[in-house]
PDB file of C-alpha atoms in Angstrom:
ATOM      1  CA  PRO A   1     -35.042 103.244-157.806  1.00 48.00           C
ATOM      2  CA  GLU A   2     -33.588 105.971-160.000  1.00 56.00           C
ATOM      3  CA  VAL A   3     -32.937 108.939-157.717  1.00 55.00           C
ATOM      4  CA  ARG A   4     -30.587 110.933-159.930  1.00 59.00           C
ATOM      5  CA  ALA A   5     -31.635 114.133-161.638  1.00 60.00           C
ATOM      6  CA  PRO A   6     -32.344 114.197-165.391  1.00 64.00           C
ATOM      7  CA  ARG A   7     -29.268 113.871-167.550  1.00 64.00           C
ATOM      8  CA  ASP A   8     -29.471 117.465-168.763  1.00 67.00           C
ATOM      9  CA  HIS A   9     -29.229 118.778-165.188  1.00 62.00           C
ATOM     10  CA  ARG A  10     -25.987 120.566-164.344  1.00 65.00           C
ATOM     11  CA  CYS A  11     -24.449 121.545-161.034  1.00 69.00           C
ATOM     12  CA  ALA A  12     -24.576 125.331-160.957  1.00 73.00           C
ATOM     13  CA  ARG A  13     -22.496 125.630-157.799  1.00 81.00           C
ATOM     14  CA  TRP A  14     -20.252 123.094-156.089  1.00 87.00           C
ATOM     15  CA  ILE A  15     -19.502 123.031-152.375  1.00 92.00           C
ATOM     16  CA  PHE A  16     -15.939 123.760-153.463  1.00 93.00           C
ATOM     17  CA  ASP A  17     -17.139 127.071-154.895  1.00 92.00           C
ATOM     18  CA  ASP A  18     -18.489 128.090-151.496  1.00 94.00           C
ATOM     19  CA  PHE A  19     -15.196 127.337-149.806  1.00 96.00           C
ATOM     20  CA  LYS A  20     -13.133 129.008-152.527  1.00 95.00           C
ATOM     21  CA  ALA A  21     -15.268 132.139-152.160  1.00 95.00           C
ATOM     22  CA  ALA A  22     -14.439 132.063-148.441  1.00 96.00           C
ATOM     23  CA  GLY A  23     -10.709 131.985-149.182  1.00 96.00           C
ATOM     24  CA  TYR A  24     -10.044 128.252-149.009  1.00 97.00           C
ATOM     25  CA  ALA A  25      -7.637 126.340-151.255  1.00 97.00           C
ATOM     26  CA  THR A  26      -9.329 123.182-152.554  1.00 96.00           C
ATOM     27  CA  LEU A  27      -8.201 119.701-153.574  1.00 94.00           C
ATOM     28  CA  PHE A  28      -9.787 116.603-155.059  1.00 90.00           C
ATOM     29  CA  GLY A  29      -7.883 113.334-155.449  1.00 90.00           C
ATOM     30  CA  THR A  30      -8.759 109.705-156.151  1.00 86.00           C
ATOM     31  CA  ASN A  31      -6.742 106.551-156.748  1.00 82.00           C
ATOM     32  CA  MET A  32      -9.048 105.392-159.507  1.00 78.00           C
ATOM     33  CA  CYS A  33      -9.224 106.604-163.100  1.00 74.00           C
ATOM     34  CA  ASP A  34     -12.812 107.821-162.990  1.00 67.00           C
ATOM     35  CA  TRP A  35     -14.266 111.280-162.422  1.00 58.00           C
ATOM     36  CA  GLY A  36     -17.525 109.441-161.701  1.00 54.00           C
ATOM     37  CA  VAL A  37     -17.022 109.976-157.969  1.00 55.00           C
ATOM     38  CA  MET A  38     -17.260 113.700-158.688  1.00 60.00           C
ATOM     39  CA  GLU A  39     -19.991 113.471-161.269  1.00 56.00           C
ATOM     40  CA  GLU A  40     -22.500 116.219-161.901  1.00 50.00           C
ATOM     41  CA  VAL A  41     -25.162 113.626-162.669  1.00 52.00           C
ATOM     42  CA  TYR A  42     -23.503 110.756-164.546  1.00 53.00           C
ATOM     43  CA  PRO A  43     -19.881 109.528-164.719  1.00 49.00           C
ATOM     44  CA  PHE A  44     -17.522 111.568-166.880  1.00 54.00           C
ATOM     45  CA  ASP A  45     -19.953 114.509-167.229  1.00 60.00           C
ATOM     46  CA  THR A  46     -17.494 116.510-165.128  1.00 62.00           C
ATOM     47  CA  LEU A  47     -14.966 117.632-167.720  1.00 65.00           C
ATOM     48  CA  TYR A  48     -13.087 120.061-165.473  1.00 70.00           C
ATOM     49  CA  PRO A  49     -12.696 119.603-161.709  1.00 74.00           C
ATOM     50  CA  PRO A  50     -13.967 122.578-159.700  1.00 83.00           C
ATOM     51  CA  THR A  51     -10.919 122.580-157.425  1.00 90.00           C
ATOM     52  CA  ASP A  52      -7.558 124.336-157.294  1.00 93.00           C
ATOM     53  CA  HIS A  53      -5.695 121.028-157.206  1.00 92.00           C
ATOM     54  CA  HIS A  54      -6.679 117.590-158.444  1.00 87.00           C
ATOM     55  CA  LEU A  55      -4.933 114.246-158.705  1.00 87.00           C
ATOM     56  CA  MET A  56      -6.211 111.287-160.689  1.00 84.00           C
ATOM     57  CA  GLU A  57      -4.159 110.877-163.842  1.00 81.00           C
ATOM     58  CA  PRO A  58      -1.355 108.620-162.454  1.00 82.00           C
ATOM     59  CA  TRP A  59      -3.921 105.903-161.760  1.00 80.00           C
ATOM     60  CA  CYS A  60      -5.054 106.023-165.394  1.00 77.00           C
ATOM     61  CA  HIS A  61      -1.863 104.271-166.526  1.00 75.00           C
ATOM     62  CA  VAL A  62      -2.724 101.227-168.649  1.00 71.00           C
ATOM     63  CA  ASP A  63      -0.771  98.861-166.386  1.00 67.00           C
ATOM     64  CA  TYR A  64      -3.009  99.834-163.489  1.00 69.00           C
ATOM     65  CA  ASP A  65      -6.400 100.637-164.918  1.00 61.00           C
ATOM     66  CA  VAL A  66      -6.730  98.310-167.910  1.00 49.00           C
ATOM     67  CA  ASP A  67     -10.219  96.799-168.202  1.00 48.00           C
ATOM     68  CA  LYS A  68     -11.191  98.242-164.808  1.00 54.00           C
ATOM     69  CA  LEU A  69      -9.222  95.578-162.949  1.00 50.00           C
ATOM     70  CA  TYR A  70      -9.762  97.701-159.870  1.00 50.00           C
ATOM     71  CA  PHE A  71     -13.075  95.979-159.269  1.00 54.00           C
ATOM     72  CA  ARG A  72     -11.533  92.524-158.993  1.00 54.00           C
ATOM     73  CA  PRO A  73      -9.605  91.047-156.048  1.00 49.00           C
ATOM     74  CA  MET A  74      -6.004  91.944-156.812  1.00 58.00           C
ATOM     75  CA  GLY A  75      -2.886  93.539-155.434  1.00 62.00           C
ATOM     76  CA  ARG A  76      -3.242  97.272-155.813  1.00 72.00           C
ATOM     77  CA  CYS A  77       0.309  98.430-156.416  1.00 76.00           C
ATOM     78  CA  PHE A  78       1.515 101.580-158.102  1.00 75.00           C
ATOM     79  CA  GLY A  79       5.203 102.125-158.778  1.00 75.00           C
ATOM     80  CA  GLY A  80       6.203  99.501-156.238  1.00 78.00           C
ATOM     81  CA  ARG A  81       3.993 100.982-153.509  1.00 83.00           C
ATOM     82  CA  ALA A  82       0.427 100.449-152.422  1.00 84.00           C
ATOM     83  CA  ALA A  83      -1.872 102.397-154.729  1.00 83.00           C
ATOM     84  CA  HIS A  84      -3.108 104.608-151.911  1.00 88.00           C
ATOM     85  CA  ALA A  85       0.372 105.652-150.727  1.00 91.00           C
ATOM     86  CA  PRO A  86       1.027 108.408-153.325  1.00 91.00           C
ATOM     87  CA  LEU A  87      -2.419 109.875-152.704  1.00 92.00           C
ATOM     88  CA  MET A  88      -1.840 110.028-148.953  1.00 94.00           C
ATOM     89  CA  ALA A  89       1.554 111.634-149.526  1.00 95.00           C
ATOM     90  CA  TYR A  90      -0.021 114.217-151.846  1.00 95.00           C
ATOM     91  CA  GLU A  91      -2.685 114.971-149.240  1.00 95.00           C
ATOM     92  CA  ARG A  92      -0.051 115.582-146.546  1.00 95.00           C
ATOM     93  CA  SER A  93       2.012 117.687-148.936  1.00 96.00           C
ATOM     94  CA  PHE A  94      -1.032 119.790-149.795  1.00 96.00           C
ATOM     95  CA  LEU A  95      -1.700 120.492-146.111  1.00 95.00           C
ATOM     96  CA  SER A  96       1.943 121.273-145.475  1.00 94.00           C
ATOM     97  CA  ASN A  97       2.202 123.702-148.381  1.00 95.00           C
ATOM     98  CA  TYR A  98      -0.986 125.464-147.306  1.00 95.00           C
ATOM     99  CA  ARG A  99      -0.177 125.368-143.611  1.00 92.00           C
ATOM    100  CA  ASP A 100      -0.932 129.073-143.225  1.00 92.00           C
ATOM    101  CA  SER A 101      -4.126 128.940-145.297  1.00 95.00           C
ATOM    102  CA  ARG A 102      -7.551 127.392-144.945  1.00 96.00           C
ATOM    103  CA  THR A 103      -8.185 124.302-147.055  1.00 97.00           C
ATOM    104  CA  LEU A 104     -10.884 121.889-148.151  1.00 97.00           C
ATOM    105  CA  GLN A 105      -9.800 118.552-149.556  1.00 95.00           C
ATOM    106  CA  TRP A 106     -11.663 115.480-150.679  1.00 93.00           C
ATOM    107  CA  THR A 107      -9.633 112.328-151.260  1.00 92.00           C
ATOM    108  CA  VAL A 108     -11.214 109.051-152.339  1.00 89.00           C
ATOM    109  CA  TYR A 109      -9.666 105.672-151.598  1.00 87.00           C
ATOM    110  CA  LEU A 110     -11.234 102.840-153.585  1.00 81.00           C
ATOM    111  CA  GLU A 111      -9.605  99.833-151.916  1.00 74.00           C
ATOM    112  CA  GLY A 112     -12.926  98.629-150.548  1.00 71.00           C
ATOM    113  CA  HIS A 113     -14.697  98.585-153.906  1.00 75.00           C
ATOM    114  CA  GLU A 114     -14.495  94.821-154.406  1.00 75.00           C
ATOM    115  CA  PRO A 115     -16.416  91.963-152.809  1.00 75.00           C
ATOM    116  CA  SER A 116     -13.705  89.810-151.183  1.00 74.00           C
ATOM    117  CA  PHE A 117     -12.713  92.267-148.388  1.00 73.00           C
ATOM    118  CA  ARG A 118      -9.077  91.283-148.979  1.00 74.00           C
ATOM    119  CA  ALA A 119      -8.033  94.572-150.569  1.00 74.00           C
ATOM    120  CA  MET A 120      -9.444  96.646-147.716  1.00 77.00           C
ATOM    121  CA  GLY A 121      -6.926  95.070-145.335  1.00 78.00           C
ATOM    122  CA  GLN A 122      -4.105  96.597-147.381  1.00 80.00           C
ATOM    123  CA  LEU A 123      -5.368 100.046-146.441  1.00 86.00           C
ATOM    124  CA  ASP A 124      -5.997  99.703-142.703  1.00 88.00           C
ATOM    125  CA  ALA A 125      -2.515 100.153-141.227  1.00 91.00           C
ATOM    126  CA  ASP A 126      -1.521 102.895-143.675  1.00 93.00           C
ATOM    127  CA  LEU A 127      -4.768 104.795-143.086  1.00 93.00           C
ATOM    128  CA  ALA A 128      -4.257 104.619-139.316  1.00 94.00           C
ATOM    129  CA  ALA A 129      -0.694 105.920-139.655  1.00 95.00           C
ATOM    130  CA  HIS A 130      -1.896 108.630-142.045  1.00 95.00           C
ATOM    131  CA  LEU A 131      -4.569 109.825-139.616  1.00 94.00           C
ATOM    132  CA  LEU A 132      -2.102 109.827-136.710  1.00 94.00           C
ATOM    133  CA  GLN A 133       0.306 111.960-138.734  1.00 94.00           C
ATOM    134  CA  LEU A 134      -2.463 114.380-139.676  1.00 93.00           C
ATOM    135  CA  ARG A 135      -3.465 114.561-136.022  1.00 91.00           C
ATOM    136  CA  ALA A 136       0.095 115.262-134.891  1.00 92.00           C
ATOM    137  CA  GLU A 137       0.655 118.015-137.457  1.00 92.00           C
ATOM    138  CA  HIS A 138      -2.779 119.568-138.040  1.00 92.00           C
ATOM    139  CA  SER A 139      -5.218 118.347-135.366  1.00 85.00           C
ATOM    140  CA  GLU A 140      -5.975 121.723-133.794  1.00 87.00           C
ATOM    141  CA  ARG A 141      -7.000 123.354-137.048  1.00 89.00           C
ATOM    142  CA  THR A 142      -8.487 120.514-139.077  1.00 93.00           C
ATOM    143  CA  VAL A 143     -11.839 118.703-139.124  1.00 95.00           C
ATOM    144  CA  VAL A 144     -11.698 115.232-140.684  1.00 95.00           C
ATOM    145  CA  PHE A 145     -14.661 113.328-142.134  1.00 96.00           C
ATOM    146  CA  LEU A 146     -14.283 109.588-142.723  1.00 95.00           C
ATOM    147  CA  ILE A 147     -17.178 108.747-144.958  1.00 93.00           C
ATOM    148  CA  SER A 148     -18.381 106.145-147.436  1.00 88.00           C
ATOM    149  CA  ASP A 149     -21.111 106.591-150.014  1.00 82.00           C
ATOM    150  CA  HIS A 150     -22.294 102.994-149.536  1.00 81.00           C
ATOM    151  CA  GLY A 151     -21.366  99.632-148.107  1.00 79.00           C
ATOM    152  CA  ILE A 152     -20.513  96.618-150.237  1.00 78.00           C
ATOM    153  CA  HIS A 153     -23.397  96.065-152.636  1.00 78.00           C
ATOM    154  CA  TYR A 154     -22.477  92.945-154.576  1.00 78.00           C
ATOM    155  CA  GLY A 155     -20.839  89.582-153.949  1.00 79.00           C
ATOM    156  CA  LYS A 156     -21.392  86.719-151.519  1.00 82.00           C
ATOM    157  CA  TYR A 157     -21.471  88.855-148.366  1.00 79.00           C
ATOM    158  CA  TYR A 158     -24.093  91.220-149.725  1.00 79.00           C
ATOM    159  CA  ASP A 159     -26.205  88.429-151.194  1.00 82.00           C
ATOM    160  CA  GLY A 160     -25.929  85.894-148.387  1.00 83.00           C
ATOM    161  CA  ALA A 161     -25.230  87.646-145.080  1.00 81.00           C
ATOM    162  CA  GLY A 162     -28.097  89.052-143.047  1.00 75.00           C
ATOM    163  CA  ALA A 163     -26.162  92.268-142.431  1.00 80.00           C
ATOM    164  CA  GLY A 164     -25.016  92.713-146.036  1.00 79.00           C
ATOM    165  CA  GLN A 165     -27.839  94.886-147.330  1.00 79.00           C
ATOM    166  CA  GLN A 166     -28.155  96.750-144.022  1.00 80.00           C
ATOM    167  CA  GLU A 167     -24.471  97.735-144.074  1.00 81.00           C
ATOM    168  CA  HIS A 168     -24.908  98.895-147.658  1.00 82.00           C
ATOM    169  CA  SER A 169     -27.693 101.230-146.512  1.00 82.00           C
ATOM    170  CA  LEU A 170     -25.824 102.447-143.408  1.00 85.00           C
ATOM    171  CA  PRO A 171     -22.252 103.190-144.516  1.00 87.00           C
ATOM    172  CA  LEU A 172     -19.403 104.578-142.448  1.00 88.00           C
ATOM    173  CA  PHE A 173     -19.547 108.190-141.257  1.00 93.00           C
ATOM    174  CA  GLN A 174     -17.116 109.316-138.570  1.00 94.00           C
ATOM    175  CA  VAL A 175     -15.875 112.819-137.751  1.00 95.00           C
ATOM    176  CA  LEU A 176     -12.791 114.080-135.937  1.00 94.00           C
ATOM    177  CA  PHE A 177     -12.922 117.600-134.470  1.00 95.00           C
ATOM    178  CA  PRO A 178     -10.162 119.615-132.781  1.00 94.00           C
ATOM    179  CA  ARG A 179     -10.408 119.306-128.996  1.00 93.00           C
ATOM    180  CA  GLU A 180      -9.969 123.045-128.505  1.00 93.00           C
ATOM    181  CA  LEU A 181     -12.893 123.751-130.808  1.00 94.00           C
ATOM    182  CA  LEU A 182     -15.123 121.365-128.856  1.00 96.00           C
ATOM    183  CA  ARG A 183     -14.075 122.907-125.549  1.00 95.00           C
ATOM    184  CA  ALA A 184     -14.782 126.389-126.884  1.00 95.00           C
ATOM    185  CA  HIS A 185     -18.229 125.371-128.142  1.00 96.00           C
ATOM    186  CA  PRO A 186     -19.907 122.963-125.690  1.00 96.00           C
ATOM    187  CA  GLY A 187     -23.090 123.065-127.747  1.00 96.00           C
ATOM    188  CA  LEU A 188     -21.181 121.699-130.722  1.00 97.00           C
ATOM    189  CA  ALA A 189     -19.772 118.835-128.679  1.00 97.00           C
ATOM    190  CA  ALA A 190     -23.229 118.063-127.299  1.00 97.00           C
ATOM    191  CA  ALA A 191     -24.794 118.041-130.773  1.00 97.00           C
ATOM    192  CA  LEU A 192     -22.132 115.702-132.175  1.00 97.00           C
ATOM    193  CA  HIS A 193     -22.587 113.372-129.216  1.00 96.00           C
ATOM    194  CA  ALA A 194     -26.382 113.354-129.578  1.00 95.00           C
ATOM    195  CA  ASN A 195     -26.241 112.808-133.341  1.00 96.00           C
ATOM    196  CA  GLN A 196     -24.123 109.664-133.180  1.00 92.00           C
ATOM    197  CA  ARG A 197     -27.175 107.429-133.620  1.00 88.00           C
ATOM    198  CA  ARG A 198     -29.325 109.772-135.679  1.00 93.00           C
ATOM    199  CA  LEU A 199     -30.402 109.098-139.254  1.00 92.00           C
ATOM    200  CA  VAL A 200     -28.440 111.264-141.709  1.00 92.00           C
ATOM    201  CA  SER A 201     -27.935 111.334-145.476  1.00 90.00           C
ATOM    202  CA  PRO A 202     -25.393 112.824-147.908  1.00 89.00           C
ATOM    203  CA  PHE A 203     -27.585 115.927-148.065  1.00 91.00           C
ATOM    204  CA  ASP A 204     -26.858 116.421-144.367  1.00 95.00           C
ATOM    205  CA  VAL A 205     -23.136 116.149-145.054  1.00 95.00           C
ATOM    206  CA  HIS A 206     -23.497 118.967-147.570  1.00 94.00           C
ATOM    207  CA  ALA A 207     -25.429 121.031-145.010  1.00 96.00           C
ATOM    208  CA  THR A 208     -22.715 120.343-142.429  1.00 97.00           C
ATOM    209  CA  LEU A 209     -19.983 121.589-144.755  1.00 97.00           C
ATOM    210  CA  ARG A 210     -22.008 124.756-145.346  1.00 96.00           C
ATOM    211  CA  HIS A 211     -22.425 125.095-141.582  1.00 97.00           C
ATOM    212  CA  LEU A 212     -18.690 124.766-140.936  1.00 96.00           C
ATOM    213  CA  LEU A 213     -18.105 127.872-143.043  1.00 95.00           C
ATOM    214  CA  VAL A 214     -20.250 130.102-140.814  1.00 95.00           C
ATOM    215  CA  TYR A 215     -20.414 128.317-137.434  1.00 94.00           C
ATOM    216  CA  PRO A 216     -21.757 129.216-134.881  1.00 94.00           C
ATOM    217  CA  PHE A 217     -24.249 130.970-137.182  1.00 95.00           C
ATOM    218  CA  GLN A 218     -26.807 128.971-139.146  1.00 94.00           C
ATOM    219  CA  PRO A 219     -25.923 128.193-142.774  1.00 93.00           C
ATOM    220  CA  ARG A 220     -27.843 129.275-145.827  1.00 91.00           C
ATOM    221  CA  LEU A 221     -28.862 126.075-147.590  1.00 90.00           C
ATOM    222  CA  PRO A 222     -29.760 125.561-151.264  1.00 86.00           C
ATOM    223  CA  ASP A 223     -33.309 125.477-152.527  1.00 84.00           C
ATOM    224  CA  TRP A 224     -34.030 121.756-152.809  1.00 83.00           C
ATOM    225  CA  SER A 225     -37.515 122.214-154.261  1.00 80.00           C
ATOM    226  CA  ILE A 226     -36.290 120.855-157.601  1.00 75.00           C
ATOM    227  CA  ALA A 227     -35.655 117.456-156.003  1.00 75.00           C
ATOM    228  CA  THR A 228     -37.958 114.608-156.989  1.00 73.00           C
ATOM    229  CA  TYR A 229     -38.776 113.903-153.314  1.00 74.00           C
ATOM    230  CA  PRO A 230     -38.957 116.127-150.202  1.00 76.00           C
ATOM    231  CA  LEU A 231     -35.621 117.203-148.734  1.00 83.00           C
ATOM    232  CA  LYS A 232     -34.979 118.823-145.368  1.00 88.00           C
ATOM    233  CA  PRO A 233     -31.207 118.627-144.871  1.00 93.00           C
ATOM    234  CA  ARG A 234     -29.828 119.196-141.379  1.00 95.00           C
ATOM    235  CA  SER A 235     -26.291 119.925-140.235  1.00 97.00           C
ATOM    236  CA  ILE A 236     -24.845 117.499-137.717  1.00 97.00           C
ATOM    237  CA  LEU A 237     -23.389 120.520-135.888  1.00 97.00           C
ATOM    238  CA  SER A 238     -26.890 121.048-134.468  1.00 96.00           C
ATOM    239  CA  PRO A 239     -29.061 118.416-132.743  1.00 96.00           C
ATOM    240  CA  ILE A 240     -31.023 116.127-135.073  1.00 95.00           C
ATOM    241  CA  PRO A 241     -34.318 114.804-133.643  1.00 94.00           C
ATOM    242  CA  ALA A 242     -34.259 111.196-132.511  1.00 93.00           C
ATOM    243  CA  THR A 243     -37.637 110.763-134.210  1.00 92.00           C
ATOM    244  CA  ARG A 244     -36.319 111.682-137.639  1.00 92.00           C
ATOM    245  CA  GLY A 245     -37.324 109.161-140.271  1.00 90.00           C
ATOM    246  CA  CYS A 246     -36.449 108.482-143.883  1.00 89.00           C
ATOM    247  CA  GLU A 247     -39.088 110.796-145.317  1.00 86.00           C
ATOM    248  CA  GLU A 248     -37.735 113.834-143.475  1.00 86.00           C
ATOM    249  CA  ALA A 249     -34.159 112.816-144.260  1.00 88.00           C
ATOM    250  CA  GLY A 250     -35.021 112.671-147.966  1.00 84.00           C
ATOM    251  CA  ILE A 251     -34.402 108.929-148.264  1.00 85.00           C
ATOM    252  CA  PRO A 252     -36.832 107.147-150.620  1.00 81.00           C
ATOM    253  CA  SER A 253     -38.877 104.448-148.914  1.00 81.00           C
ATOM    254  CA  GLN A 254     -37.527 101.777-151.291  1.00 79.00           C
ATOM    255  CA  ILE A 255     -34.030 102.161-149.846  1.00 80.00           C
ATOM    256  CA  CYS A 256     -34.888 103.274-146.314  1.00 85.00           C
ATOM    257  CA  PRO A 257     -32.526 101.530-143.847  1.00 84.00           C
ATOM    258  CA  CYS A 258     -35.205 101.760-141.153  1.00 79.00           C
ATOM    259  CA  ALA A 259     -37.633  99.607-143.122  1.00 64.00           C
ATOM    260  CA  PRO A 260     -37.963  95.885-142.244  1.00 57.00           C
ATOM    261  CA  GLN A 261     -35.501  93.768-144.197  1.00 51.00           C
TER     262      GLN A 261
END
């Protein structure tokens, strides 16, 4: 079903704006030549990124991006290195240069956006090393979200495997919090533990980011009355009821992962 807003809708305020107003430096980066992952409603409607720093242009080189080869099984190399390597280096450099400041960064790695699963393996070891380095240098002041907007949604696995469509509806969402922060706020640790198997949506991720800005106080959330279906976003920093279903989470019934397959 079509769940996007009308084409003439525009984002009046990004989550980046909230963090910038709170004194954060912001970054967006992606190793694919497409602002579509940061679209207001439709790809390329975002003419200017609402961040202090952004990185996309190197991956627009014709030798890399011609004919959207990114969506086919292929070696993803950029300047003799894996395509994700420069983006990871930029992310670490950004954190290092803003070591004494607060930051919000969103980096998108598109290795998994192809149906063979071969390209994803090129990312695993480097991502693990990247996360370990971030942990060693910034773990006590940084919250990390590992998140996907969807699972694989085309190809033999999606079409033929029993778990294909279910994994598409229930993508990855993992969070890493500083240990000192969890020790200082036992209620936060308890909520994160309880919410591990709760139903959440991208709207809840947005609410969580808002909550991080003011925690332990409750966040002020946007007015979602303009949405085409009911929305009641919840932050994962507070307990989410085990009985929560798709309707309360704002997930249309046609794509509800709780529905019989």
